[in-house]
C-alpha positions as a printed Julia matrix, in Angstrom:
286×3 Matrix{Float64}:
 125.62  -59.64  46.46
 125.84  -62.06  43.31
 125.09  -60.7   39.61
 121.81  -62.41  39.81
 120.5   -60.51  42.96
 121.87  -57.22  41.7
 119.88  -57.57  38.23
 116.57  -58.65  40.52
 117.26  -55.59  42.3
 117.63  -53.48  39.51
 114.46  -54.86  38.0
 112.28  -54.31  41.09
 113.46  -50.59  41.42
 112.91  -50.12  37.77
 109.64  -51.6   37.91
 108.38  -49.69  41.1
 109.62  -46.66  39.55
 107.81  -47.37  36.29
 104.61  -47.87  38.38
 104.95  -44.66  40.5
 105.29  -42.54  37.32
 102.26  -44.29  36.1
 100.27  -43.69  39.03
 101.54  -39.71  38.99
 100.72  -39.45  35.1
  96.8   -40.91  36.09
  96.54  -38.83  38.95
  97.85  -35.74  37.16
  95.76  -36.76  34.01
  92.71  -37.09  36.15
  92.7   -33.67  37.65
  93.65  -32.4   34.48
  90.71  -33.88  33.39
  88.24  -33.12  35.74
  89.49  -29.25  35.55
  88.77  -29.17  31.72
  85.36  -30.74  32.31
  84.41  -27.95  34.86
  85.68  -25.33  32.82
  84.22  -26.8   29.73
  80.7   -27.54  31.1
  80.36  -23.8   32.93
  81.55  -22.35  29.44
  78.93  -24.41  27.36
  76.08  -23.66  29.79
  76.88  -20.25  29.46
  77.01  -19.99  25.85
  73.89  -22.48  25.23
  71.54  -20.02  27.05
  72.75  -17.0   25.03
  71.66  -19.17  22.35
  68.36  -19.76  24.03
  69.13  -23.43  23.95
  68.16  -26.12  26.85
  71.09  -28.64  26.22
  72.8   -30.8   28.91
  76.68  -29.17  28.93
  77.92  -32.86  29.78
  76.47  -34.23  26.86
  78.51  -31.4   24.72
  81.38  -32.51  26.82
  81.13  -36.0   25.63
  80.49  -35.22  22.29
  83.46  -33.0   22.22
  85.68  -36.27  23.66
  83.89  -38.33  21.03
  84.78  -35.91  18.03
  88.45  -35.45  19.11
  88.88  -39.45  19.69
  87.43  -40.03  15.91
  89.48  -37.12  14.53
  92.64  -38.59  16.1
  91.77  -42.07  14.68
  91.2   -40.87  11.14
  94.37  -38.77  10.95
  96.22  -41.98  12.23
  94.66  -43.88   9.65
  95.42  -41.33   6.8
  99.01  -40.52   7.64
 100.06  -43.87   9.57
 102.14  -41.15  11.72
 101.33  -41.22  15.47
 102.61  -37.64  15.81
 100.09  -36.23  13.71
  97.43  -37.44  15.88
  98.44  -34.9   18.5
  98.17  -31.9   16.56
  94.6   -33.15  14.82
  93.16  -33.49  18.53
  94.36  -30.57  19.79
  92.62  -28.24  16.53
  89.61  -30.42  17.44
  89.64  -29.48  21.04
  89.43  -26.2   20.25
  86.54  -26.38  17.77
  83.62  -25.72  20.31
  85.04  -22.27  20.74
  85.6   -21.79  17.02
  81.79  -22.9   16.23
  80.67  -20.8   19.11
  82.43  -17.8   17.83
  80.9   -18.41  14.09
  77.32  -18.59  15.53
  77.5   -15.9   17.86
  78.58  -13.64  15.02
  76.17  -14.98  12.75
  73.17  -14.49  15.72
  74.61  -10.71  15.92
  74.41  -10.5   12.04
  70.95  -11.76  11.76
  69.75   -9.54  14.8
  71.31   -6.31  13.12
  69.32   -7.23   9.75
  66.14   -7.67  11.81
  66.48   -4.51  13.76
  65.4    -1.81  11.06
  62.17   -3.49  10.81
  61.85   -4.11  14.13
  61.99   -0.47  14.71
  59.53    0.67  12.11
  57.28   -1.66  13.64
  57.87   -0.21  17.08
  57.52    3.31  15.34
  53.96    2.29  13.81
  52.89    0.74  16.81
  53.68    4.24  19.27
  52.08    6.41  16.49
  48.88    4.26  16.35
  48.21    5.2   20.09
  49.74    2.15  21.94
  52.14    1.81  24.94
  55.75    1.19  24.39
  55.69   -2.17  26.59
  52.52   -3.09  24.21
  54.48   -2.3   20.8
  57.41   -4.45  22.45
  54.79   -7.06  22.67
  53.2    -6.91  19.24
  56.73   -7.14  18.2
  57.63   -9.99  19.78
  54.41  -11.99  18.7
  55.52  -10.99  14.89
  59.15  -11.1   14.99
  61.29  -14.28  14.28
  64.67  -15.29  16.21
  67.06  -13.68  17.58
  65.49  -10.37  17.63
  62.06  -11.81  19.51
  64.07  -13.85  21.89
  66.07  -10.57  22.88
  63.0    -8.31  22.92
  61.0   -11.01  24.99
  63.72  -11.01  27.27
  63.4    -7.51  27.87
  59.5    -7.07  28.11
  59.93  -10.33  30.88
  62.36   -8.05  32.85
  60.03   -5.06  32.51
  57.25   -7.25  33.82
  59.42   -8.16  36.84
  59.88   -4.53  37.54
  63.05   -3.73  36.15
  63.39   -0.19  34.66
  63.6     0.65  30.9
  66.92    1.56  31.22
  68.4    -1.35  32.65
  66.51   -3.47  30.44
  68.16   -1.62  27.67
  71.62   -1.87  29.19
  71.34   -5.71  29.41
  70.01   -5.98  25.83
  73.0    -4.07  24.63
  75.28   -6.26  26.95
  74.1    -9.32  25.01
  74.33   -7.65  21.94
  77.33   -5.55  21.83
  76.64   -4.44  18.33
  77.28   -0.82  16.84
  73.15   -0.67  15.71
  72.32   -2.0   19.31
  74.54    0.86  20.52
  72.85    3.25  18.52
  69.49    2.23  19.2
  70.14    2.06  22.94
  71.54    5.58  22.89
  68.44    6.84  20.79
  66.06    5.68  23.22
  67.95    6.96  26.36
  68.01   10.24  24.93
  63.99   10.33  23.78
  63.4     9.48  26.78
  65.61   11.7   29.23
  64.73   14.75  26.93
  61.02   14.01  26.33
  61.29   14.06  22.58
  58.79   11.96  20.12
  60.16    8.17  20.42
  58.44    7.13  17.38
  60.44    9.82  15.17
  63.7     8.72  16.7
  63.12    5.41  16.29
  62.32    5.85  12.4
  65.32    7.86  12.06
  67.48    5.13  13.6
  66.01    2.84  11.54
  66.94    4.48   8.49
  70.31    4.98   9.76
  70.84    1.6   10.39
  69.55    0.53   6.97
  72.09    2.97   5.25
  74.56    1.32   7.26
  73.69   -2.26   6.37
  73.46   -1.26   2.37
  76.96    0.23   2.66
  78.44   -3.09   4.53
  76.56   -4.97   1.7
  78.22   -3.16  -0.74
  81.56   -3.35   0.49
  81.2    -7.25   1.06
  80.41   -7.63  -2.38
  83.46   -5.36  -3.66
  85.45   -7.48  -1.07
  84.34  -11.02  -1.83
  87.18  -11.65  -4.56
  89.9   -11.05  -2.09
  88.35  -13.26   0.33
  88.02  -16.3   -2.4
  91.83  -15.34  -3.37
  92.59  -16.01   0.71
  90.47  -19.25   0.6
  92.35  -20.01  -2.52
  96.14  -19.61  -1.35
  95.18  -21.18   1.73
  93.87  -24.69   0.0
  96.16  -24.96  -2.97
  99.29  -26.06  -0.77
  97.21  -28.71   0.82
  95.61  -29.6   -2.27
  99.3   -30.14  -3.88
 100.48  -31.92  -1.01
  97.58  -34.56  -1.16
  98.14  -34.51  -5.07
 101.83  -35.35  -4.66
 101.61  -37.73  -1.84
  99.29  -40.08  -4.33
 101.72  -39.41  -7.13
 105.23  -39.95  -5.66
 104.2   -41.55  -1.92
 108.1   -42.46  -1.6
 109.35  -38.92  -1.93
 106.63  -37.39   0.52
 107.41  -40.07   2.91
 110.07  -37.96   3.95
 107.87  -35.26   4.7
 105.65  -37.13   6.84
 107.84  -39.67   8.55
 111.15  -37.55   9.05
 111.91  -34.73  11.7
 113.09  -32.41   8.71
 109.55  -33.28   7.08
 107.94  -32.3   10.13
 109.56  -29.01  10.6
 109.3   -28.26   6.97
 105.0   -28.88   7.79
 105.29  -26.57  10.93
 106.6   -23.88   8.57
 104.2   -24.32   5.89
 101.42  -24.32   8.49
 102.63  -21.23  10.12
 103.07  -19.25   6.86
  99.48  -20.53   5.66
  97.95  -18.87   8.76
  99.73  -15.64   8.15
  98.75  -15.28   4.43
  95.15  -15.65   5.11
  95.49  -13.66   8.0
  97.01  -10.71   6.02
  94.77  -11.18   3.36
  91.51  -11.14   5.62
  92.8    -7.96   7.41
  93.37   -6.16   4.24
  89.63   -6.68   2.87
  88.26   -6.45   6.36
  86.85   -2.79   6.2
  85.15   -1.28   9.04
  82.05    0.68   8.29
């Protein structure tokens, strides 16, 4: 075998190997993307239903991919480093979960704030002589979301033949807050012991209102600590951006060398841990 034939044979083998590797990567990537899309759409369908929204999960998936692509492109244009694109895309991939967690927490907080007035409204309706279902119907007509949405679902379940105890259990499953646990427990005790439901709801409303006032005072007293967490977290990032504009040659070692990437990873880890520790210190459970 001549040298030219050997070179041709090696070229063919390398080309076939590269083609097989590309085919394998495409096949694995297609399967992974299909699983990710199925998981994303199933989770998004449940999440949007929890917020009483009617949005096609496939559109949310496409929007998430578009945000990931645009975010990676922006990071590449700003830093000029292709290795910085992968962390940015991964972070943007978790953005829907973070957004859902924040919106869910905000919705539960708003539900707790609306609950004392809703209980007083139910108490007034019961003392006026109307039934509990009629009082809930009046509450749904006058209250705002999310409380009106949740109690409207309770009312619909009762109309379909679901017992009051099961409806309250479903409400507690959708809104697992301390205030909801207190309300459901009070209603169950009043229905089982035969006590006055109006008086029970009134006492529960006063208890929840006092707890919310205490949480508000604690939040005001710990606001400075929370602001310090944001300052501690954003100050190094701002300094790096300023130094990158003032001394781009010196900062290039951090953006374009392995030692600089390792330094950035250590800085990011320490930043996250510092913010986490400060947030845990100021997080006081009532």
